[in-house]
Short mmCIF file of C-alpha atoms and ligand atoms in Angstrom, two decimals:
data_model
loop_
_atom_site.label_atom_id
_atom_site.label_comp_id
_atom_site.label_asym_id
_atom_site.label_seq_id
_atom_site.Cartn_x
_atom_site.Cartn_y
_atom_site.Cartn_z
CA MET M 1147 -16.37 11.59 109.32
CA LYS M 1148 -13.30 13.28 110.69
CA GLU M 1149 -13.42 14.68 114.17
CA ILE M 1150 -12.34 18.31 114.14
CA HIS M 1151 -9.59 19.31 116.52
CA SER M 1152 -9.62 23.06 116.33
CA ASP M 1153 -6.38 23.37 118.28
CA THR M 1154 -4.26 21.48 115.74
CA PRO M 1155 -1.37 23.54 114.28
CA GLY M 1156 -3.11 23.56 110.86
CA PHE M 1157 -6.21 25.25 112.24
CA GLN M 1158 -4.24 27.56 114.50
CA LYS M 1159 -2.39 28.85 111.44
CA ILE M 1160 -5.66 29.37 109.59
CA LYS M 1161 -7.20 31.19 112.53
CA GLY M 1162 -4.10 33.38 112.65
CA ALA M 1163 -4.42 34.16 108.96
CA LEU M 1164 -8.10 35.08 109.49
CA GLY M 1165 -6.92 37.55 112.12
CA GLY M 1166 -9.86 36.82 114.43
CA ASN M 1167 -12.40 37.86 111.81
CA ARG M 1168 -15.54 35.81 111.28
CA LEU M 1169 -16.06 34.09 107.95
CA VAL M 1170 -19.24 34.37 105.88
CA LEU M 1171 -18.87 31.69 103.23
CA VAL M 1172 -21.10 31.72 100.16
CA SER M 1173 -21.52 28.83 97.73
CA ASN M 1174 -24.18 27.37 95.49
CA ARG M 1175 -24.39 23.96 97.20
CA GLY M 1176 -24.42 23.77 100.96
CA PRO M 1177 -22.33 21.52 103.17
CA TYR M 1178 -25.34 19.64 104.62
CA THR M 1179 -28.78 18.65 103.38
CA HIS M 1180 -31.83 17.49 105.29
CA GLU M 1181 -33.89 14.81 103.60
CA LYS M 1182 -37.13 13.11 104.60
CA SER M 1183 -36.83 9.38 105.07
CA ARG M 1184 -38.85 6.59 106.66
CA ARG M 1185 -36.73 7.04 109.77
CA GLY M 1186 -37.57 10.76 109.95
CA ILE M 1187 -35.44 13.65 108.73
CA ILE M 1188 -31.82 12.76 108.11
CA CYS M 1189 -28.96 15.22 107.86
CA GLU M 1190 -26.17 14.34 105.41
CA ARG M 1191 -22.93 16.00 104.48
CA THR M 1192 -22.73 16.66 100.75
CA VAL M 1193 -19.99 15.06 98.62
CA GLY M 1194 -17.38 17.13 96.83
CA GLY M 1195 -14.03 18.79 97.05
CA LEU M 1196 -15.30 22.21 98.10
CA VAL M 1197 -17.24 20.89 101.07
CA SER M 1198 -14.41 18.60 102.19
CA ALA M 1199 -12.06 21.58 102.12
CA LEU M 1200 -14.26 24.18 103.77
CA ASP M 1201 -16.51 22.38 106.26
CA PRO M 1202 -13.61 21.63 108.66
CA VAL M 1203 -12.58 25.29 108.60
CA MET M 1204 -16.09 26.44 109.38
CA GLN M 1205 -16.33 23.83 112.14
CA SER M 1206 -13.09 25.05 113.60
CA CYS M 1207 -13.48 28.81 113.15
CA GLY M 1208 -17.28 29.24 113.29
CA GLY M 1209 -19.21 31.75 111.18
CA VAL M 1210 -22.03 31.53 108.65
CA TRP M 1211 -22.28 29.53 105.43
CA VAL M 1212 -24.85 30.85 102.93
CA ALA M 1213 -26.02 28.30 100.34
CA TRP M 1214 -28.96 27.02 98.32
CA GLY M 1215 -31.22 24.74 100.36
CA SER M 1216 -31.69 21.83 97.96
CA GLY M 1217 -32.79 19.02 100.33
CA ASN M 1218 -36.50 18.18 100.54
CA ALA M 1219 -36.58 18.87 104.31
CA ASP M 1220 -34.08 21.73 104.31
CA PHE M 1221 -36.65 24.35 105.25
CA VAL M 1222 -38.44 22.11 107.73
CA VAL M 1223 -35.48 22.37 110.11
CA THR M 1224 -34.59 26.05 109.67
CA ASP M 1225 -35.73 29.00 111.81
CA SER M 1226 -37.68 32.03 110.59
CA GLN M 1227 -34.48 33.44 109.05
CA ASN M 1228 -33.86 30.15 107.16
CA ARG M 1229 -30.95 29.31 109.45
CA VAL M 1230 -29.92 26.02 111.02
CA ARG M 1231 -26.91 25.09 113.12
CA VAL M 1232 -24.63 22.38 111.68
CA PRO M 1233 -23.12 19.75 111.73
CA CYS M 1234 -26.29 18.16 113.01
CA GLU M 1235 -24.72 15.93 115.66
CA ASP M 1236 -22.35 18.53 117.12
CA THR M 1237 -23.32 22.01 115.96
CA ARG M 1238 -20.51 24.48 115.36
CA TYR M 1239 -21.60 27.03 112.79
CA THR M 1240 -24.70 28.49 111.11
CA LEU M 1241 -25.96 27.44 107.72
CA LYS M 1242 -28.20 30.05 106.09
CA ARG M 1243 -30.31 28.53 103.35
CA ILE M 1244 -31.47 30.31 100.23
CA ARG M 1245 -34.78 29.09 98.92
CA LEU M 1246 -35.02 28.71 95.12
CA SER M 1247 -38.16 27.99 93.11
CA GLU M 1248 -38.32 25.12 90.59
CA ARG M 1249 -38.12 27.70 87.80
CA GLU M 1250 -35.02 29.30 89.32
CA ILE M 1251 -33.35 25.91 89.73
CA SER M 1252 -34.10 25.15 86.12
CA ARG M 1253 -32.93 28.52 84.73
CA TYR M 1254 -30.21 29.72 87.10
CA TYR M 1255 -28.64 26.35 87.97
CA TYR M 1256 -29.32 23.94 85.09
CA GLY M 1257 -29.60 26.82 82.63
CA PHE M 1258 -27.12 29.66 83.06
CA SER M 1259 -24.63 27.95 85.37
CA ASN M 1260 -24.50 24.57 83.66
CA ARG M 1261 -25.50 25.24 80.06
CA VAL M 1262 -23.80 28.63 79.59
CA LEU M 1263 -20.92 29.26 81.99
CA TRP M 1264 -19.75 25.66 82.49
CA PRO M 1265 -19.37 24.83 78.75
CA ILE M 1266 -17.91 28.25 77.82
CA PHE M 1267 -15.31 28.13 80.59
CA HIS M 1268 -14.46 24.50 79.75
CA LEU M 1269 -14.09 25.23 76.01
CA PHE M 1270 -17.16 23.31 74.80
CA PRO M 1271 -18.84 26.03 72.67
CA GLU M 1272 -21.07 23.49 70.93
CA LYS M 1273 -22.75 22.70 74.26
CA VAL M 1274 -23.58 26.32 75.10
CA CYS M 1275 -27.27 27.24 75.14
CA LEU M 1276 -27.66 31.02 75.35
CA LYS M 1277 -31.08 32.11 76.56
CA THR M 1278 -31.98 35.50 77.98
CA GLU M 1279 -34.33 33.89 80.51
CA TYR M 1280 -31.36 31.93 81.91
CA TRP M 1281 -29.42 35.16 82.37
CA ASN M 1282 -32.39 36.95 83.96
CA SER M 1283 -32.79 34.14 86.45
CA TYR M 1284 -29.04 34.06 87.18
CA GLN M 1285 -29.20 37.75 88.09
CA LYS M 1286 -32.25 37.27 90.31
CA VAL M 1287 -30.76 34.31 92.16
CA ASN M 1288 -27.46 36.15 92.67
CA GLU M 1289 -29.56 38.96 94.18
CA LYS M 1290 -31.17 36.47 96.56
CA PHE M 1291 -27.77 35.20 97.65
CA ALA M 1292 -26.46 38.76 98.11
CA LYS M 1293 -29.50 39.63 100.24
CA GLY M 1294 -28.87 36.54 102.39
CA VAL M 1295 -25.21 37.55 102.80
CA LEU M 1296 -26.10 41.11 103.77
CA GLU M 1297 -28.58 39.85 106.38
CA GLU M 1298 -25.87 37.77 108.02
CA THR M 1299 -22.83 40.02 107.76
CA LYS M 1300 -21.50 41.99 110.71
CA PRO M 1301 -18.78 44.67 110.52
CA ASN M 1302 -15.31 43.14 109.98
CA ASP M 1303 -16.68 39.82 108.75
CA LEU M 1304 -14.83 38.36 105.78
CA ILE M 1305 -17.20 37.40 102.97
CA TRP M 1306 -15.81 34.60 100.82
CA VAL M 1307 -17.78 33.79 97.65
CA GLN M 1308 -17.16 30.51 95.84
CA ASP M 1309 -17.31 29.74 92.14
CA TYR M 1310 -18.99 30.57 88.89
CA HIS M 1311 -22.62 30.26 90.03
CA LEU M 1312 -22.27 33.45 92.08
CA SER M 1313 -20.11 35.82 90.05
CA LEU M 1314 -22.47 38.79 90.54
CA VAL M 1315 -22.64 38.51 94.33
CA PRO M 1316 -19.53 40.65 95.11
CA ARG M 1317 -20.93 43.61 93.18
CA LEU M 1318 -24.43 43.23 94.65
CA VAL M 1319 -23.01 43.14 98.17
CA ARG M 1320 -20.61 46.03 97.54
CA ASP M 1321 -23.43 48.19 96.17
CA GLU M 1322 -25.14 47.94 99.56
CA ASN M 1323 -22.05 47.93 101.77
CA LYS M 1324 -19.06 49.72 100.30
CA ASP M 1325 -16.78 48.70 103.19
CA ALA M 1326 -17.51 44.97 102.89
CA LYS M 1327 -14.42 42.74 102.85
CA ILE M 1328 -15.01 40.39 99.92
CA ALA M 1329 -12.96 37.60 98.37
CA PHE M 1330 -13.80 35.29 95.48
CA PHE M 1331 -12.41 31.89 94.52
CA TRP M 1332 -12.98 30.67 90.98
CA HIS M 1333 -12.77 26.85 90.95
CA ILE M 1334 -12.97 26.14 87.21
CA PRO M 1335 -10.63 27.20 84.38
CA TRP M 1336 -10.63 30.77 83.11
CA PRO M 1337 -10.32 30.68 79.29
CA HIS M 1338 -8.57 33.01 76.85
CA TRP M 1339 -10.25 36.25 75.83
CA ASP M 1340 -11.05 34.70 72.39
CA THR M 1341 -13.38 32.25 74.13
CA PHE M 1342 -14.59 34.38 77.02
CA SER M 1343 -15.49 37.26 74.71
CA ASN M 1344 -18.27 35.12 73.16
CA LEU M 1345 -20.29 35.49 76.33
CA PRO M 1346 -22.93 38.19 75.76
CA TRP M 1347 -22.87 39.13 79.46
CA ARG M 1348 -19.08 39.24 79.74
CA GLU M 1349 -18.91 42.78 81.14
CA GLU M 1350 -21.48 42.05 83.83
CA ILE M 1351 -19.60 38.94 84.92
CA LEU M 1352 -16.26 40.80 85.05
CA ASN M 1353 -17.76 43.77 86.86
CA GLY M 1354 -19.44 41.43 89.33
CA LEU M 1355 -16.12 39.83 90.21
CA LEU M 1356 -14.21 43.11 90.34
CA SER M 1357 -16.12 44.17 93.43
CA SER M 1358 -14.03 41.60 95.32
CA ASP M 1359 -10.81 42.65 97.07
CA ILE M 1360 -9.02 39.49 95.98
CA ILE M 1361 -9.80 36.84 93.36
CA GLY M 1362 -8.18 33.41 93.53
CA PHE M 1363 -7.62 30.83 90.79
CA HIS M 1364 -5.96 27.42 90.77
CA THR M 1365 -3.19 28.18 88.27
CA GLU M 1366 -1.03 30.97 86.87
CA SER M 1367 -2.45 30.44 83.40
CA TYR M 1368 -6.02 31.08 84.60
CA VAL M 1369 -4.76 34.25 86.32
CA LYS M 1370 -3.08 35.37 83.11
CA ASN M 1371 -6.22 34.70 81.04
CA PHE M 1372 -8.43 36.53 83.56
CA LEU M 1373 -6.19 39.59 83.64
CA GLU M 1374 -6.17 39.70 79.86
CA CYS M 1375 -9.98 39.59 79.83
CA VAL M 1376 -10.10 42.48 82.31
CA LYS M 1377 -7.73 44.51 80.13
CA LYS M 1378 -9.49 43.76 76.85
CA GLY M 1379 -13.06 43.54 78.10
CA LEU M 1380 -13.13 46.54 80.42
CA ASP M 1381 -10.08 48.52 79.34
CA ILE M 1382 -8.80 48.61 82.92
CA PRO M 1383 -5.05 48.78 83.63
CA VAL M 1384 -3.44 45.71 85.15
CA ASP M 1385 -0.03 45.67 86.74
CA ASN M 1386 1.76 42.61 88.05
CA GLY M 1387 -1.35 40.74 89.19
CA ILE M 1388 -3.02 43.89 90.51
CA ILE M 1389 -6.06 45.47 88.88
CA ASN M 1390 -6.05 49.21 89.37
CA LEU M 1391 -9.44 50.84 89.74
CA PRO M 1392 -9.70 54.58 90.44
CA ASP M 1393 -10.69 54.00 94.07
CA ARG M 1394 -9.10 50.67 94.96
CA GLN M 1395 -6.92 47.76 93.91
CA ILE M 1396 -7.85 44.10 93.39
CA ARG M 1397 -5.31 41.35 93.86
CA VAL M 1398 -5.51 38.34 91.55
CA LYS M 1399 -3.61 35.30 92.77
CA ALA M 1400 -2.97 31.67 91.84
CA VAL M 1401 -3.49 29.61 94.97
CA PRO M 1402 -4.00 25.94 94.05
CA ILE M 1403 -6.41 24.02 96.26
CA GLY M 1404 -5.11 20.94 98.08
CA VAL M 1405 -6.53 18.03 100.08
CA ASP M 1406 -6.16 17.06 103.72
CA CYS M 1407 -3.16 14.84 102.95
CA GLU M 1408 -2.52 13.80 106.53
CA GLN M 1409 -6.12 12.73 107.03
CA PHE M 1410 -6.17 10.65 103.82
CA THR M 1411 -2.88 8.99 104.78
CA GLN M 1412 -4.12 8.17 108.27
CA LEU M 1413 -7.58 6.96 107.28
CA SER M 1414 -6.14 4.78 104.54
CA ARG M 1415 -4.50 2.58 107.18
CA SER M 1416 -7.93 1.26 108.14
CA VAL M 1417 -8.58 -0.11 104.64
CA ILE M 1418 -5.33 -2.03 104.03
CA LEU M 1419 -6.97 -5.45 104.34
CA ARG M 1420 -9.97 -4.50 102.26
CA ALA M 1421 -7.67 -3.13 99.55
CA ALA M 1422 -5.75 -6.42 99.44
CA ARG M 1423 -9.02 -8.39 99.22
CA LEU M 1424 -10.18 -6.26 96.28
CA HIS M 1425 -7.42 -7.65 94.03
CA ARG M 1426 -8.52 -11.19 94.91
CA ARG M 1427 -12.19 -10.40 94.45
CA LEU M 1428 -11.62 -8.94 91.01
CA HIS M 1429 -9.24 -11.78 90.01
CA THR M 1430 -6.59 -9.36 88.90
CA LYS M 1431 -2.94 -8.57 89.42
CA TYR M 1432 -3.31 -4.86 88.66
CA ILE M 1433 -6.07 -2.37 89.36
CA ILE M 1434 -6.36 0.83 87.36
CA LEU M 1435 -8.71 3.39 88.87
CA GLY M 1436 -10.89 6.20 87.55
CA VAL M 1437 -13.01 8.38 89.88
CA ASP M 1438 -15.00 11.11 88.21
CA ARG M 1439 -18.24 13.00 88.24
CA LEU M 1440 -20.15 11.94 85.14
CA ASP M 1441 -19.37 15.10 83.22
CA TYR M 1442 -18.27 15.52 79.61
CA THR M 1443 -15.22 17.50 80.77
CA LYS M 1444 -13.91 14.49 82.70
CA GLY M 1445 -13.15 12.54 79.50
CA ILE M 1446 -14.60 9.20 80.61
CA MET M 1447 -15.39 8.16 77.02
CA ASN M 1448 -11.84 8.96 75.89
CA LYS M 1449 -10.53 6.95 78.82
CA LEU M 1450 -12.62 3.92 77.88
CA MET M 1451 -11.44 4.11 74.27
CA ALA M 1452 -7.82 4.32 75.43
CA PHE M 1453 -8.30 1.33 77.73
CA GLU M 1454 -9.83 -0.61 74.85
CA ARG M 1455 -6.84 0.30 72.68
CA PHE M 1456 -4.52 -0.88 75.46
CA LEU M 1457 -6.30 -4.25 75.56
CA GLU M 1458 -6.05 -4.50 71.77
CA LYS M 1459 -2.38 -3.59 71.60
CA TYR M 1460 -1.12 -5.49 74.61
CA PRO M 1461 -2.94 -8.82 74.93
CA GLU M 1462 -0.29 -10.01 77.40
CA PHE M 1463 -2.18 -7.98 80.02
CA HIS M 1464 -5.49 -9.77 79.51
CA GLU M 1465 -6.72 -11.32 82.76
CA LYS M 1466 -4.11 -9.31 84.65
CA VAL M 1467 -5.66 -5.84 84.63
CA VAL M 1468 -9.03 -4.42 85.66
CA LEU M 1469 -10.16 -0.83 85.18
CA VAL M 1470 -12.38 0.20 88.11
CA GLN M 1471 -14.29 3.29 87.02
CA THR M 1472 -16.71 5.12 89.31
CA ALA M 1473 -18.93 7.89 88.01
CA THR M 1474 -20.92 10.12 90.34
CA PRO M 1475 -24.34 11.03 88.94
CA THR M 1476 -24.48 14.75 88.32
CA ARG M 1477 -26.81 17.24 86.56
CA THR M 1478 -29.10 14.34 85.68
CA LYS M 1479 -31.85 16.70 84.54
CA VAL M 1480 -29.76 17.95 81.62
CA GLU M 1481 -30.45 15.94 78.46
CA GLU M 1482 -26.77 15.87 77.38
CA TYR M 1483 -25.77 14.26 80.67
CA ARG M 1484 -28.40 11.55 80.24
CA GLU M 1485 -27.19 10.87 76.70
CA MET M 1486 -23.59 10.70 77.88
CA LYS M 1487 -24.52 8.19 80.57
CA LYS M 1488 -26.19 5.98 77.94
CA GLU M 1489 -23.17 6.19 75.66
CA ILE M 1490 -20.81 5.25 78.49
CA ASP M 1491 -23.04 2.33 79.61
CA GLU M 1492 -23.06 0.99 76.06
CA THR M 1493 -19.31 1.43 75.58
CA VAL M 1494 -18.49 -0.38 78.83
CA GLY M 1495 -20.84 -3.21 77.77
CA ARG M 1496 -19.27 -3.40 74.32
CA ILE M 1497 -15.65 -3.48 75.58
CA ASN M 1498 -16.44 -6.04 78.27
CA GLY M 1499 -18.37 -8.13 75.73
CA ARG M 1500 -15.40 -8.03 73.40
CA PHE M 1501 -12.63 -8.98 75.85
CA GLN M 1502 -14.04 -10.65 78.96
CA ARG M 1503 -13.29 -14.28 79.80
CA ILE M 1504 -14.58 -16.60 82.49
CA GLY M 1505 -13.54 -15.07 85.82
CA TRP M 1506 -12.24 -11.80 84.32
CA VAL M 1507 -14.23 -8.67 83.51
CA PRO M 1508 -11.87 -5.94 82.24
CA ILE M 1509 -14.00 -2.92 83.26
CA ARG M 1510 -15.88 -2.65 86.54
CA TYR M 1511 -18.08 0.39 86.20
CA PHE M 1512 -20.10 1.92 89.06
CA TYR M 1513 -22.53 4.74 88.37
CA ARG M 1514 -23.06 6.00 91.91
CA THR M 1515 -21.65 8.11 94.68
CA ILE M 1516 -19.52 5.87 96.85
CA SER M 1517 -18.82 6.04 100.57
CA GLN M 1518 -15.58 7.50 101.89
CA ASP M 1519 -14.47 4.02 103.01
CA ARG M 1520 -15.05 2.55 99.59
CA LEU M 1521 -13.27 5.46 97.92
CA LEU M 1522 -10.26 5.02 100.21
CA THR M 1523 -10.22 1.28 99.52
CA TYR M 1524 -10.12 1.93 95.78
CA TYR M 1525 -7.37 4.53 96.12
CA LYS M 1526 -5.36 2.24 98.35
CA ALA M 1527 -5.79 -0.78 96.08
CA ALA M 1528 -5.12 0.96 92.78
CA ASP M 1529 -1.74 0.35 91.18
CA VAL M 1530 -2.45 3.15 88.73
CA ALA M 1531 -4.84 6.12 88.83
CA LEU M 1532 -6.01 7.05 85.35
CA ILE M 1533 -7.20 10.66 85.46
CA THR M 1534 -7.79 12.00 82.00
CA PRO M 1535 -10.11 15.02 81.97
CA LEU M 1536 -10.33 16.93 78.70
CA ILE M 1537 -10.10 20.03 80.86
CA ASP M 1538 -10.39 20.52 84.63
CA GLY M 1539 -9.89 23.48 86.95
CA MET M 1540 -7.70 21.43 89.28
CA ASN M 1541 -8.88 17.81 89.87
CA LEU M 1542 -8.78 16.79 93.49
CA VAL M 1543 -8.96 13.07 92.76
CA ALA M 1544 -5.33 13.15 91.58
CA LYS M 1545 -4.28 14.64 94.93
CA GLU M 1546 -6.53 12.34 96.98
CA TYR M 1547 -4.98 9.29 95.28
CA ILE M 1548 -1.44 10.38 96.10
CA ALA M 1549 -2.46 11.37 99.63
CA THR M 1550 -3.95 7.93 100.28
CA LYS M 1551 -1.09 5.83 98.92
CA ASP M 1552 1.99 5.34 101.01
CA ASN M 1553 3.67 2.58 99.08
CA GLY M 1554 4.04 3.94 95.58
CA GLY M 1555 1.38 4.00 92.92
CA VAL M 1556 1.51 5.55 89.48
CA LEU M 1557 -0.50 8.59 88.48
CA ILE M 1558 -1.43 9.04 84.83
CA LEU M 1559 -2.72 12.58 84.54
CA SER M 1560 -4.14 14.66 81.73
CA GLU M 1561 -1.96 17.61 80.84
CA PHE M 1562 -5.22 19.63 80.68
CA ALA M 1563 -6.01 19.28 84.39
CA GLY M 1564 -4.95 22.24 86.55
CA ALA M 1565 -3.23 19.70 88.82
CA ALA M 1566 -0.74 18.91 86.03
CA GLU M 1567 0.96 22.30 86.58
CA GLU M 1568 2.04 21.11 90.03
CA LEU M 1569 2.09 17.32 89.73
CA ASN M 1570 4.41 17.06 86.76
CA GLU M 1571 6.12 13.90 88.04
CA ALA M 1572 2.95 12.06 86.99
CA ILE M 1573 2.89 10.46 83.55
CA LEU M 1574 1.32 13.37 81.70
CA VAL M 1575 -0.86 12.52 78.73
CA ASN M 1576 -2.98 14.17 76.08
CA PRO M 1577 -6.38 12.53 76.70
CA HIS M 1578 -7.35 12.94 73.03
CA ASP M 1579 -4.38 10.78 71.97
CA THR M 1580 -5.84 7.30 72.38
CA ASP M 1581 -2.62 5.48 71.48
CA ALA M 1582 -0.49 7.60 73.79
CA VAL M 1583 -2.82 6.94 76.74
CA ALA M 1584 -2.82 3.20 75.92
CA ASP M 1585 1.00 3.25 75.92
CA ALA M 1586 1.07 5.27 79.15
CA ILE M 1587 -1.00 2.52 80.83
CA LYS M 1588 1.52 -0.08 79.68
CA ASN M 1589 4.46 2.06 80.84
CA ALA M 1590 2.81 2.60 84.20
CA LEU M 1591 2.32 -1.12 84.74
CA GLU M 1592 5.88 -1.93 83.67
CA MET M 1593 7.62 0.93 85.44
CA SER M 1594 10.59 -0.13 87.56
CA SER M 1595 10.16 0.06 91.34
CA GLU M 1596 12.95 2.67 91.53
CA GLU M 1597 11.30 5.01 89.02
CA LYS M 1598 7.91 4.49 90.68
CA LYS M 1599 9.33 5.38 94.05
CA GLN M 1600 11.23 8.38 92.73
CA ARG M 1601 8.16 9.87 91.06
CA PHE M 1602 5.82 8.96 93.90
CA ASP M 1603 7.98 10.45 96.64
CA VAL M 1604 8.06 13.83 94.91
CA LEU M 1605 4.30 13.75 94.23
CA LYS M 1606 3.60 12.86 97.85
CA GLU M 1607 5.84 15.62 99.12
CA LYS M 1608 4.09 18.19 96.94
CA THR M 1609 0.63 16.95 97.98
CA ARG M 1610 1.64 17.05 101.63
CA GLU M 1611 3.22 20.48 101.41
CA HIS M 1612 0.46 22.13 99.39
CA ASP M 1613 -2.42 20.62 101.32
CA VAL M 1614 -5.79 22.16 102.09
CA TYR M 1615 -4.44 24.03 105.14
CA TRP M 1616 -1.70 25.56 103.04
CA TRP M 1617 -4.35 26.64 100.49
CA LEU M 1618 -6.49 28.31 103.14
CA GLU M 1619 -3.66 29.93 105.01
CA ARG M 1620 -2.08 31.25 101.82
CA PHE M 1621 -5.38 32.61 100.53
CA PHE M 1622 -6.35 34.26 103.83
CA THR M 1623 -2.87 35.76 104.21
CA GLU M 1624 -3.05 37.28 100.72
CA TRP M 1625 -6.55 38.55 101.48
CA ARG M 1626 -5.48 40.27 104.69
CA LYS M 1627 -2.58 41.95 102.89
CA THR M 1628 -5.21 43.80 100.86
CA TYR M 1629 -6.46 45.62 103.97
CA GLU M 1630 -3.04 46.11 105.55
CA LYS M 1631 -1.92 47.96 102.42
CA SER M 1632 -4.96 50.18 102.20
CA VAL M 1633 -4.84 51.27 105.86
P1 LIG Y 570 -15.28 18.78 90.57
O1 LIG Y 570 -15.51 18.97 89.11
O2 LIG Y 570 -16.40 18.22 91.34
O3 LIG Y 570 -14.82 20.13 91.27
P2 LIG Y 570 -12.86 17.23 91.55
O4 LIG Y 570 -11.83 18.24 91.87
O5 LIG Y 570 -12.33 16.01 90.89
O6 LIG Y 570 -14.00 17.77 90.60
O7 LIG Y 570 -13.58 16.81 92.91
C1 LIG Y 570 -14.50 15.75 92.93
C2 LIG Y 570 -14.69 15.29 94.39
O8 LIG Y 570 -15.78 14.37 94.43
C3 LIG Y 570 -13.47 14.59 94.94
O9 LIG Y 570 -13.29 14.99 96.28
C4 LIG Y 570 -13.83 13.09 94.85
O10 LIG Y 570 -13.30 12.30 95.89
C5 LIG Y 570 -15.34 13.11 94.96
N1 LIG Y 570 -15.92 12.04 94.15
C6 LIG Y 570 -15.81 11.88 92.81
N2 LIG Y 570 -16.46 10.77 92.40
C7 LIG Y 570 -17.00 10.23 93.51
C8 LIG Y 570 -17.81 9.08 93.75
N3 LIG Y 570 -18.22 8.24 92.77
N4 LIG Y 570 -18.19 8.87 95.01
C9 LIG Y 570 -17.80 9.69 96.01
N5 LIG Y 570 -17.04 10.77 95.85
C10 LIG Y 570 -16.65 11.04 94.61
C11 LIG Y 570 -14.59 21.50 90.88
C12 LIG Y 570 -13.67 21.70 89.67
C13 LIG Y 570 -12.35 20.98 89.90
C14 LIG Y 570 -11.71 21.48 91.19
C15 LIG Y 570 -12.70 21.42 92.34
C16 LIG Y 570 -12.15 22.10 93.61
O11 LIG Y 570 -14.31 21.24 88.48
O12 LIG Y 570 -11.48 21.19 88.80
O13 LIG Y 570 -10.60 20.65 91.50
O14 LIG Y 570 -13.90 22.09 92.02
O15 LIG Y 570 -11.73 23.39 93.35
#
C-alpha cells in the first residue's frame, strides 16, 4: 500500500482547501475491516474507488470516518464508543463503526439501497422491488448513522456524506444541529425526473439531500437532472446551479472524481516484466482487458457477446487476441446477482468452447477480487481496455488504465459512462450495439501508432490534470465558498 507523505504539494493544497477544519466522513462501507482468521484478527483495507480516493486524505488530514462495521471482528477491536484508530499498522485517524443487525443489512442495504435506489438511478425499472419495510429500515439506519455523526462532530468540523445509501443523513444531522457544515457527494447517475418521479419516497430523498450546503455529482448532466427534480418535485426555485431556500442556499456542482494518476504511473514501473510475461503465458499477441464489479450495470454480458461477434467477423485475429475479464463478486446475497453470475459463467464457457484451439483460450475470466499488483500488471499488459457499462456514474477503471499506461494503449469506452464526458478521445461505443463494439475492437487493434499516441497523450493529460487531488481540492474549495458567502 502507498506510504502517505502528508507534506506533498497535493496534500498541502487539500489541507489549504479544508481551511484547517477537521473532516467527518460518512459512508456506507468503511475503509478497513477486521476479520477473524487462524492467525488471529486481521485488518484489511477494503477495495473500491471511494476508499482509494478518501483513505489517503484521512491519513494525511486526520479526522473521523463513520461507516458500517461489516467485518466479523469489527466490534471486537473497537472501544466503548465503537471507535478504532486506523490504519492498523500506523494509526492516523478514527474509524467510528455503526453496528447493523442482520435484518437491517437485509432491508436497508440489500433491500432499499440495492433493490430500490440502485436500479432506479441506473434506469433498470424492471429490477426495482418496492417494499415499505425496506424504506422503514433505510430510515432507521440513516438515523443510526446520523446519531454516530452527531456523537463525533465538534464545532467547525466539516461533515462529508457519501452516496445514495445515506441520503437522509444531512437532514437528520441538520435537525439536531442547525449550524452543521454538511456536504454530500452522489457517486452514481442522477436520472431524469420521468424516472426519478417513480420513487414513492422521492420528496423525502430530495429533502434529505437539501439539508446539505453543497451537493456534488460527477457530470453536468446529473446536475441538470437533479436540479430539474428539485424544481418539479419540490417546487423550489433554482438559479444557475444554486437552490434557493428561504433561509439558505445550496450549491450543486459537477466535480468529476479522478484517480491518483502519479501513483498508478509510478507503481506500474514495478510490473513491467510481469506484464511482458503475461503475453507469453497467454500465448497471445494482444490482450484486451475488462475489470468490473459483477453488476448488471457494468454490461459484462453485452461485452462477451460483442467479443464473440468480433471473433465471428474477424477470424484473422484468432490465436492473436485474448480477452482477460475480471469480475469482483458483489451483492452475492441478491438472487439476480447470482443468476447473472451463472449466465456469465455459461456464456464464457460457450464462447471458449466454440473458438478455442490447442494453446489458445480466447476468454480468460476471473471471478474474484484481485490484488493491486495483479491489477496493475493487467492494466500495464493490456493493449486495449474494453469498458462497456450500460450506465455508470463515472467508472474509475477507465482512468486507472490510462494512469497506469505510459506507452500508449487504446481505451474503448461506453458513451453511457460518466467518464465519457471527459475522456472523449477514447473510442466511444454504444454497448448495446454488438456489431459496433466488435468493429471498435478491430479498429483499436489496427489503429496506427500515430493515432494511438495522439489519443493516448490527450487522455493521459486529462487523467493527470483531473486527478483525485484535483477532485478533492476543487470540491473543498467550492464547499468553503458556501460559508464565505454567507458570512
Ligand atoms: P463502482 O461501481 O464500484 O463505483 P468503479 O468506478 O469502476 O465502480 O470502481 C471500481 C473500483 O474497484 C476500481 O478502483 C477498480 O480498480 C476496483 N476493482 C474492480 N474490479 C476489481 C477486481 N476484480 N479486483 C480488484 N479491484 C477491482 C461507484 C460508481 C462509479 C464511480 C465510483 C466512484 O458506480 O460509477 O466511478 O463509485 O465515484
